[in-house]
PDB file of C-alpha atoms in Angstrom:
ATOM      1  CA  TYR A  12      15.790  22.980 189.160  1.00 83.00           C
ATOM      2  CA  LEU A  13      17.665  20.631 186.447  1.00 84.00           C
ATOM      3  CA  ASN A  14      16.470  18.085 184.672  1.00 87.00           C
ATOM      4  CA  ILE A  15      19.074  16.848 182.061  1.00 85.00           C
ATOM      5  CA  SER A  16      17.587  12.613 182.349  1.00 85.00           C
ATOM      6  CA  SER A  17      19.313  10.417 179.209  1.00 84.00           C
ATOM      7  CA  CYS A  18      21.400  14.273 177.833  1.00 81.00           C
ATOM      8  CA  LYS A  19      24.193  11.555 177.212  1.00 79.00           C
ATOM      9  CA  GLU A  20      25.898  14.566 175.395  1.00 83.00           C
ATOM     10  CA  PHE A  21      26.459  15.393 178.527  1.00 82.00           C
ATOM     11  CA  SER A  22      30.194  15.536 179.568  1.00 86.00           C
ATOM     12  CA  GLU A  23      31.528  15.281 182.544  1.00 87.00           C
ATOM     13  CA  ILE A  24      32.704  17.936 182.234  1.00 89.00           C
ATOM     14  CA  ALA A  25      30.054  19.872 180.910  1.00 89.00           C
ATOM     15  CA  ILE A  26      28.749  18.465 184.819  1.00 86.00           C
ATOM     16  CA  TRP A  27      31.152  20.246 186.662  1.00 87.00           C
ATOM     17  CA  ASN A  28      30.455  23.690 185.112  1.00 90.00           C
ATOM     18  CA  VAL A  29      26.995  22.822 185.419  1.00 87.00           C
ATOM     19  CA  ILE A  30      27.364  22.514 189.501  1.00 83.00           C
ATOM     20  CA  HIS A  31      30.243  25.075 190.243  1.00 86.00           C
ATOM     21  CA  SER A  32      28.432  28.008 188.145  1.00 90.00           C
ATOM     22  CA  CYS A  33      24.849  26.489 189.552  1.00 86.00           C
ATOM     23  CA  LEU A  34      25.509  27.320 192.737  1.00 82.00           C
ATOM     24  CA  ARG A  35      21.249  27.715 193.600  1.00 84.00           C
ATOM     25  CA  ILE A  36      20.322  23.697 192.275  1.00 82.00           C
ATOM     26  CA  GLN A  37      18.211  22.138 194.270  1.00 81.00           C
ATOM     27  CA  GLU A  38      16.567  19.578 192.873  1.00 81.00           C
ATOM     28  CA  PHE A  39      18.598  17.900 190.214  1.00 81.00           C
ATOM     29  CA  VAL A  40      17.260  15.046 187.944  1.00 84.00           C
ATOM     30  CA  ILE A  41      20.461  12.592 185.840  1.00 82.00           C
ATOM     31  CA  TYR A  42      18.195   9.345 185.606  1.00 82.00           C
ATOM     32  CA  GLU A  43      20.773   6.983 182.775  1.00 82.00           C
ATOM     33  CA  CYS A  44      22.720   9.834 182.464  1.00 82.00           C
ATOM     34  CA  LYS A  45      26.746   8.741 182.078  1.00 82.00           C
ATOM     35  CA  ILE A  46      28.216  10.184 185.404  1.00 84.00           C
ATOM     36  CA  SER A  47      31.237   8.924 187.556  1.00 87.00           C
ATOM     37  CA  ASN A  48      30.649   8.273 191.542  1.00 87.00           C
ATOM     38  CA  ARG A  49      33.093  11.120 192.124  1.00 89.00           C
ATOM     39  CA  THR A  50      30.995  13.545 190.180  1.00 86.00           C
ATOM     40  CA  ILE A  51      27.550  12.543 192.420  1.00 84.00           C
ATOM     41  CA  LYS A  52      30.119  12.847 194.995  1.00 84.00           C
ATOM     42  CA  GLU A  53      31.453  16.481 193.832  1.00 82.00           C
ATOM     43  CA  ILE A  54      27.533  17.181 193.394  1.00 81.00           C
ATOM     44  CA  GLU A  55      26.194  16.072 196.682  1.00 80.00           C
ATOM     45  CA  LEU A  56      28.597  18.337 198.196  1.00 81.00           C
ATOM     46  CA  TYR A  57      29.737  21.183 196.502  1.00 77.00           C
ATOM     47  CA  LEU A  58      25.697  22.259 195.884  1.00 77.00           C
ATOM     48  CA  LYS A  59      23.326  22.569 198.457  1.00 73.00           C
ATOM     49  CA  ILE A  60      20.772  19.564 196.818  1.00 70.00           C
ATOM     50  CA  LYS A  61      17.381  18.504 198.121  1.00 63.00           C
ATOM     51  CA  TYR A  62      17.491  16.225 195.582  1.00 58.00           C
ATOM     52  CA  ILE A  63      19.349  14.055 193.370  1.00 62.00           C
ATOM     53  CA  ASN A  64      17.806  11.289 191.555  1.00 62.00           C
ATOM     54  CA  PRO A  65      21.304   9.257 189.807  1.00 58.00           C
TER      55      PRO A  65
END
């Protein structure tokens, strides 16, 4: 489980580093974060997410 809701300090690069380093994340909460559709698709493809809250 990872919740970075409202964390506007997280850059796209930081999020990419997290998703490529933490392969066991099953729930990712990114509500009110400035994340591109490309990064959301990368999260969906790279991780075996059971739940993502954009």
